[in-house]
Short mmCIF file of C-alpha atoms and ligand atoms in Angstrom, two decimals:
data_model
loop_
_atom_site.label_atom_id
_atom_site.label_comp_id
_atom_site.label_asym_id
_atom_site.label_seq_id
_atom_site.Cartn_x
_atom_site.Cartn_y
_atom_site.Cartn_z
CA UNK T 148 -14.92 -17.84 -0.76
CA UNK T 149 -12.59 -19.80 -3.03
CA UNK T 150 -10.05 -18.62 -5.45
CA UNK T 151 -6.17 -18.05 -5.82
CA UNK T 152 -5.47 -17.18 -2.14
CA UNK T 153 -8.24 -19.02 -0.56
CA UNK T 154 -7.17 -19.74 3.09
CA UNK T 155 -4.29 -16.92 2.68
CA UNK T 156 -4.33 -14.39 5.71
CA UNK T 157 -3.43 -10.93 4.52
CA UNK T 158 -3.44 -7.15 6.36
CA UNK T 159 -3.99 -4.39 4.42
CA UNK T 160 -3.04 -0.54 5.59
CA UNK T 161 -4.51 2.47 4.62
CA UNK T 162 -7.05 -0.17 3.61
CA UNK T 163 -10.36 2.10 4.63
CA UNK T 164 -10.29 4.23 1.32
CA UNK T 165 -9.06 4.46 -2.45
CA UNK T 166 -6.63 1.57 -3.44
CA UNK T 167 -6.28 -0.19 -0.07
CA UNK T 168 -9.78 -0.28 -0.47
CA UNK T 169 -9.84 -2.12 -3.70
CA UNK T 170 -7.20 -3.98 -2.66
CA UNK T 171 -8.92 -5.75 0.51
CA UNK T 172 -11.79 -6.33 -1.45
CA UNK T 173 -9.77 -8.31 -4.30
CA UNK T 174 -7.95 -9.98 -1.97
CA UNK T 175 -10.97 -10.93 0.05
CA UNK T 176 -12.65 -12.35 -3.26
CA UNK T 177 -10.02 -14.18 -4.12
CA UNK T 178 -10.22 -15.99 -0.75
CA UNK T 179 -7.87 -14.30 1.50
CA UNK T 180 -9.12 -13.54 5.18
CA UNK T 181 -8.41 -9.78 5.51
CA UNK T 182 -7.29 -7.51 8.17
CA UNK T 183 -8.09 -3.74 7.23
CA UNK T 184 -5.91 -1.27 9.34
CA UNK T 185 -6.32 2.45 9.20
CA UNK T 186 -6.35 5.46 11.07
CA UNK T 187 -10.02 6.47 9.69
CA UNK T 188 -12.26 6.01 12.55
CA UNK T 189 -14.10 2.66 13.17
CA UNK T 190 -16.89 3.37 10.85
CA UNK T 191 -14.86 3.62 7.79
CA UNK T 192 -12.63 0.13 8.13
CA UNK T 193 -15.87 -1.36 10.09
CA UNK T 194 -17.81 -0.40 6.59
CA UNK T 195 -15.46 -2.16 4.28
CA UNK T 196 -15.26 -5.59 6.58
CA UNK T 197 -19.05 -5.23 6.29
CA UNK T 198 -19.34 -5.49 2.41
CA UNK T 199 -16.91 -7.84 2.02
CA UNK T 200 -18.53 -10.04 4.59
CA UNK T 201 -21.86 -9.39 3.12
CA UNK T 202 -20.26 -10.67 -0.10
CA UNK T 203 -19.26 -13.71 1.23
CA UNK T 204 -15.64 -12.66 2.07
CA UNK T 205 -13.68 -12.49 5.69
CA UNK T 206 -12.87 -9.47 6.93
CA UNK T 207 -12.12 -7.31 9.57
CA UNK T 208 -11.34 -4.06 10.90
CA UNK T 209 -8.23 -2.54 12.98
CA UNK T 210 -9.32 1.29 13.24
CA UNK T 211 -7.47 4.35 14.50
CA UNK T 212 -3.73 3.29 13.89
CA UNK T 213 -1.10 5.21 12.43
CA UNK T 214 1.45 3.75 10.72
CA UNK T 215 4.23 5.74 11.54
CA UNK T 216 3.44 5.83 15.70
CA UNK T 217 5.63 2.31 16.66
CA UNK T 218 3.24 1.80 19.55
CA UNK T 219 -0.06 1.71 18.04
CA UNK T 220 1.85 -0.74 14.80
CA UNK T 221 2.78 -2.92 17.75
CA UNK T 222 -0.56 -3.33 19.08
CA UNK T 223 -2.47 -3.46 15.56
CA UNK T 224 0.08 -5.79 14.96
CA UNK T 225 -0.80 -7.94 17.87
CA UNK T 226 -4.57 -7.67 17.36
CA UNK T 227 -4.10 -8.68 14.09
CA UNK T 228 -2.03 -11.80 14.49
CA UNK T 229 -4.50 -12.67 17.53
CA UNK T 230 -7.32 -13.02 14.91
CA UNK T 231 -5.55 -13.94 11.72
CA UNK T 232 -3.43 -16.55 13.59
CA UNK T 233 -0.80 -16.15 10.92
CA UNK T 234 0.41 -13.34 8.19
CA UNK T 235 0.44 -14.53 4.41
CA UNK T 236 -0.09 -11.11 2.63
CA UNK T 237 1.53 -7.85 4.03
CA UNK T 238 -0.06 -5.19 1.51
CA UNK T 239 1.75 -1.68 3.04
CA UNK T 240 -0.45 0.50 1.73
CA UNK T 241 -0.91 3.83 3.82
CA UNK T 242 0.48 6.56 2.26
CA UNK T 243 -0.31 11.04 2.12
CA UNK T 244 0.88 13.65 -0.60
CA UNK T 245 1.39 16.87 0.37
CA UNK T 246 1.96 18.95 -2.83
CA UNK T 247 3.66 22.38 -2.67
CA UNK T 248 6.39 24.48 -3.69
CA UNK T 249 9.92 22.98 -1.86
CA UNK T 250 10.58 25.99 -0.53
CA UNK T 251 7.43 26.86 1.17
CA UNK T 252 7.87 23.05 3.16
CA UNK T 253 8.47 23.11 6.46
CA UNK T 254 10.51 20.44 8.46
CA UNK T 255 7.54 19.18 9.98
CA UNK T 256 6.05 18.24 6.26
CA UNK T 257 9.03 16.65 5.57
CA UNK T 258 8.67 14.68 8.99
CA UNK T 259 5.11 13.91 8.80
CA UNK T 260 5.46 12.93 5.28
CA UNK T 261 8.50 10.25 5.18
CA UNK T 262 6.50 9.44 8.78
CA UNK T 263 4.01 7.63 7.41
CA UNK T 264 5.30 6.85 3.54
CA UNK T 265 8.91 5.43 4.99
CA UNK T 266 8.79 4.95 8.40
CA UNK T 267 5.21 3.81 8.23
CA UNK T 268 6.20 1.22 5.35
CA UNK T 269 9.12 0.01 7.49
CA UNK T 270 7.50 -0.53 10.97
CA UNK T 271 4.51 -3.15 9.92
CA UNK T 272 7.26 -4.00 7.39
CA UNK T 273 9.29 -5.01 10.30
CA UNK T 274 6.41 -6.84 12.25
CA UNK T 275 5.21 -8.88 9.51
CA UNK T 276 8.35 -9.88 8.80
CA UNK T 277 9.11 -11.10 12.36
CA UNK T 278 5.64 -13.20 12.19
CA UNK T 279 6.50 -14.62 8.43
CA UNK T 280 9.62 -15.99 9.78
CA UNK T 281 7.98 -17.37 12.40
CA UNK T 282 5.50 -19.59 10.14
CA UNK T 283 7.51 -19.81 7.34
CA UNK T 284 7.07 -17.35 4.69
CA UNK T 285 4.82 -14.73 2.95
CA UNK T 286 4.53 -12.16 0.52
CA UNK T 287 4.62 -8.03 1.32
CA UNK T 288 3.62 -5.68 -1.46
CA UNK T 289 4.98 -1.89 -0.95
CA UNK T 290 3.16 1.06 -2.39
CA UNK T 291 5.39 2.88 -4.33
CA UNK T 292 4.72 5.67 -7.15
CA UNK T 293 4.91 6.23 -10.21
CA UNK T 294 6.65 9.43 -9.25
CA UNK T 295 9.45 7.73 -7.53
CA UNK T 296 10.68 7.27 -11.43
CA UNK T 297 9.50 10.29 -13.13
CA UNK T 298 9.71 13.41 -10.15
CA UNK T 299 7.27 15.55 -9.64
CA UNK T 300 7.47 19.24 -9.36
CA UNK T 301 6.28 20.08 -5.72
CA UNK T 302 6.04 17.22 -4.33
CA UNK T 303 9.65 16.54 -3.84
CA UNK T 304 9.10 14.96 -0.47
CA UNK T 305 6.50 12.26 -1.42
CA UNK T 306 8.68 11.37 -4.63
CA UNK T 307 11.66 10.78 -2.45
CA UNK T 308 9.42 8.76 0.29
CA UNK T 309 8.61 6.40 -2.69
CA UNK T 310 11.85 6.01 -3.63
CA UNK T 311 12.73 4.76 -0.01
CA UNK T 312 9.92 2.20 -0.45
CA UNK T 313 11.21 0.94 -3.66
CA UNK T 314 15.36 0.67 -2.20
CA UNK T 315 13.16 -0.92 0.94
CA UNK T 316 11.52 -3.15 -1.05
CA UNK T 317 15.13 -4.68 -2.89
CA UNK T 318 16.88 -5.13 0.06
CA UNK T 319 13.74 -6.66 2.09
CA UNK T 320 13.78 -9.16 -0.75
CA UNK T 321 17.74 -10.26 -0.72
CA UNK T 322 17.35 -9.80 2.92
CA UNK T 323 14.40 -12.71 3.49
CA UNK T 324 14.96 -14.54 -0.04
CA UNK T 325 13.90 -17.27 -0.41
CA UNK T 326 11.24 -17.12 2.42
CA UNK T 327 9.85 -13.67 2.12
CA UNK T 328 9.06 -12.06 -1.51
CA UNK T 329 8.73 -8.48 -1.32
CA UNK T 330 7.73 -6.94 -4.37
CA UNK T 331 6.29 -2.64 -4.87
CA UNK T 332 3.66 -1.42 -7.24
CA UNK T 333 4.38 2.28 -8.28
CA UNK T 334 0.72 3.33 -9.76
CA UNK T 335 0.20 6.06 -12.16
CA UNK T 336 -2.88 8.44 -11.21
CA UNK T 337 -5.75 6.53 -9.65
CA UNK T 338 -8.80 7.70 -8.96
CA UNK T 339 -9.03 8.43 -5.04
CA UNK T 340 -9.08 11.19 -2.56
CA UNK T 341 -5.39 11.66 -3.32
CA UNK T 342 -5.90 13.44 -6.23
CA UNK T 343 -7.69 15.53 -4.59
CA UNK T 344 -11.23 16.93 -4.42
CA UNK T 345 -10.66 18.36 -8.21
CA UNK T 346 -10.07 15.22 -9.28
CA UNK T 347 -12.75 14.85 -11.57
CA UNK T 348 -12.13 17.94 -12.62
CA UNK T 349 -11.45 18.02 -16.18
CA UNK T 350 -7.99 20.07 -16.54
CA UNK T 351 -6.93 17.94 -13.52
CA UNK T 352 -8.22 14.84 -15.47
CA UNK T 353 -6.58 16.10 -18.60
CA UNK T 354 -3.02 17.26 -16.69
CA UNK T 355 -3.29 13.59 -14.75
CA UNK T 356 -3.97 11.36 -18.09
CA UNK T 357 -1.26 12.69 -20.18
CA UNK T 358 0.24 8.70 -20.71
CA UNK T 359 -0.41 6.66 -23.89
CA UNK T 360 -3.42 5.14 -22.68
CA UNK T 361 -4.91 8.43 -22.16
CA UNK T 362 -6.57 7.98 -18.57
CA UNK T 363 -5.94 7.41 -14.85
CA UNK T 364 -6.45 4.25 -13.12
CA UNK T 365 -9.55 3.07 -11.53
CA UNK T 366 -8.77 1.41 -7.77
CA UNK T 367 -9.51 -1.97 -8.73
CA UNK T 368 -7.08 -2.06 -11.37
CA UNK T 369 -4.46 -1.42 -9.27
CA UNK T 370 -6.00 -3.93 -7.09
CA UNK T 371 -5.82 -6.34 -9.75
CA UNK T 372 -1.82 -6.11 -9.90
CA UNK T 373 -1.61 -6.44 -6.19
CA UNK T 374 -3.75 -9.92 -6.39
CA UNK T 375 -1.23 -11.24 -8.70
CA UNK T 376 2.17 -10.56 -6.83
CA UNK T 377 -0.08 -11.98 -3.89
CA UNK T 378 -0.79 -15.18 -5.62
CA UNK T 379 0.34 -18.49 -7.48
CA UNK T 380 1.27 -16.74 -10.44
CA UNK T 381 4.17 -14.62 -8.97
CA UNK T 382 6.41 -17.37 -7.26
CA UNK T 383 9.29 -16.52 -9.47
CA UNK T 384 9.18 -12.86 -8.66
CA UNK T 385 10.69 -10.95 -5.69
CA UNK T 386 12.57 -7.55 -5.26
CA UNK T 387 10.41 -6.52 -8.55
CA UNK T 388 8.52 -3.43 -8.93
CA UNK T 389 5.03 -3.73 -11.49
CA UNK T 390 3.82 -0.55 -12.70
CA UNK T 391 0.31 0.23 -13.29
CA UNK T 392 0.65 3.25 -15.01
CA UNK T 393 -0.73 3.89 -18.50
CA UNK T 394 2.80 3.72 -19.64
CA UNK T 395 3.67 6.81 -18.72
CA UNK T 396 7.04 5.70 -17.36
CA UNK T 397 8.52 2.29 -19.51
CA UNK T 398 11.24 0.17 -18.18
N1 LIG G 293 -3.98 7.77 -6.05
C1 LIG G 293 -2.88 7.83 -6.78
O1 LIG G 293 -2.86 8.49 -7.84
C2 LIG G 293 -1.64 7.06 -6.37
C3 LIG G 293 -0.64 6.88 -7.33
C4 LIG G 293 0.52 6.18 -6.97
C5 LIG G 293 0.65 5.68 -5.69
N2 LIG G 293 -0.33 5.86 -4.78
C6 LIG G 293 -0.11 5.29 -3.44
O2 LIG G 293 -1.13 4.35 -3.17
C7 LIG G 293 -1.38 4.30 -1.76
C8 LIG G 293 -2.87 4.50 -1.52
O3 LIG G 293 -3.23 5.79 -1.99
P1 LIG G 293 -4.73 6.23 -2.33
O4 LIG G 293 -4.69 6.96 -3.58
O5 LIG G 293 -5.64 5.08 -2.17
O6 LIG G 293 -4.94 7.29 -1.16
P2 LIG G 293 -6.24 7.60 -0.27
O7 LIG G 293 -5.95 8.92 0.34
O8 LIG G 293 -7.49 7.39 -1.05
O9 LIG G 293 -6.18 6.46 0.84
C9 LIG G 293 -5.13 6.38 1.75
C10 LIG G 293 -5.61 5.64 2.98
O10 LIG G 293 -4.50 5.58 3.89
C11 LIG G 293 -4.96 5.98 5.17
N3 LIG G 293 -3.87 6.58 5.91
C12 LIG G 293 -3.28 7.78 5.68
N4 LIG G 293 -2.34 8.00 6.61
C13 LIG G 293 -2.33 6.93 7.42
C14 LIG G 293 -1.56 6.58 8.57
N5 LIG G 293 -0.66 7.41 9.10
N6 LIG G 293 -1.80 5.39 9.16
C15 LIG G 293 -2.75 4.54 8.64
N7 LIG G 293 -3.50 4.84 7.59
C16 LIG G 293 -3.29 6.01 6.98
C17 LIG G 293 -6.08 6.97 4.91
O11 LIG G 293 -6.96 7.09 6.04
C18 LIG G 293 -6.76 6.36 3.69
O12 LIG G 293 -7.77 5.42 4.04
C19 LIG G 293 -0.50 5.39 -1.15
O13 LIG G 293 0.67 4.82 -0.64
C20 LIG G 293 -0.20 6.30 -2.32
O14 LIG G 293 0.99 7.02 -2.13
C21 LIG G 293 -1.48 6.53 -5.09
#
């Protein structure tokens, strides 16, 4: 396929459902060869590199890793970089919510939650890094939140783990300027299993589209925003945060 990142090599995590989802596929259109990492089992990631190679895309799948557990990074890492050759396009997607009351969470919700939203973001951070240096430069895109802005009544945890990934993503960006850009998206409410399995649910829907465009996000437009800090038109930008939110938060 041709198009703005044709011959780019990108890796996508938490790319078997929901915006990573959207994301390999746009990517993928637009050219890029795509690695989609996950822990989902091999049918989920092995689905999506099947559609986008029925569609005339390159794709494939690296199944059963968790972001946060260094080991299994290091060897997704490896695998990927064996079959990509190189690393253009580092989309650190993988991320949980877990929603309750502060003081009803436990330590290990706090651990398992900045596990895979921080530590997660940092360790294939890390990796790709090490390979971009090594051929000379590349782009990372860090999923941040909305909520890292606004706060969120019981879900202290996951506001704070965004946060991290946006004060990651501004000192990544001074840190490998001019070689590296490392730019976040911070979404408003998209339409995925995050939100739950009341998510169509219409006093969810109604609670989760209170911005001035009155709705939540489909995938794809989030997607959308993550093609262009990937592409030709964002060469000027790094250590910049876009938000696809409805306008719910302005800057
Ligand atoms: N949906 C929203 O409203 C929303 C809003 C703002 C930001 N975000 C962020 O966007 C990103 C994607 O969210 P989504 O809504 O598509 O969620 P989702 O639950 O639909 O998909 C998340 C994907 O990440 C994978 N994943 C989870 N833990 C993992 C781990 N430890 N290692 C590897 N993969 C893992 C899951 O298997 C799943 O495929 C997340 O970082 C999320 O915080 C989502």
């Amino acid at each position: 396929m041709s198009g703005s990142l044709s011959g780019r090599r990108a890796l996508v995590t938490g790319g078997a459902s929901g915006i990573g989802r959207a994301i390999g596929i746009a990517l993928a259109r637009e050219g890029a060869a795509v690695a989609i990492a996950d822990k989902a089992p091999a049918e989920a990631t092995a689905d999506l590199a099947g559609r986008i190679a029925a569609a005339g895309g390159q794709a494939f799948a690296l199944p059963q890793t968790d972001v946060s557990d260094e080991r299994q990074v290091l060897e997704m890492m490896q695998a990927a970089t064996a079959r990509l050759h190189r690393l253009d396009i580092l989309v650190n997607n993988a991320g949980i919510l877990i929603e309750k009351p502060l003081l009803e969470t436990t330590a290990a919700d706090f651990d398992r939650l900045i596990g895979v939203n921080l530590r997660g973001v940092f360790l294939v951070g890390r990796e790709a890094i090490r390979r971009m240096l090594d051929t000379g430069g590349g782009r990372i895109i860090n999923l941040a939140s909305e909520l890292a802005y606004l706060g969120r009544e019981r879900c202290s945890i996951y506001c704070a783990s965004k946060g991290g990934v946006l004060s990651m993503t501004r000192s990544w960006a001074r840190e490998f300027a001019p070689t590296i850009r490392v730019n976040a998206l911070a979404p408003g409410p998209t339409d995925t299993a995050m939100l739950g399995a009341e998510s169509t649910a219409p006093e969810t829907l109604a609670k989760e589209s209170q911005n001035p465009l009155g709705r939540i996000a489909r995938p794809e437009e989030i997607a959308e925003a993550a093609v262009f800090l990937a592409g030709p038109g964002a060469t000027f930008m790094t250590g910049q945060c876009l938000s696809p939110n409805g306008g719910a938060a302005m800057f």
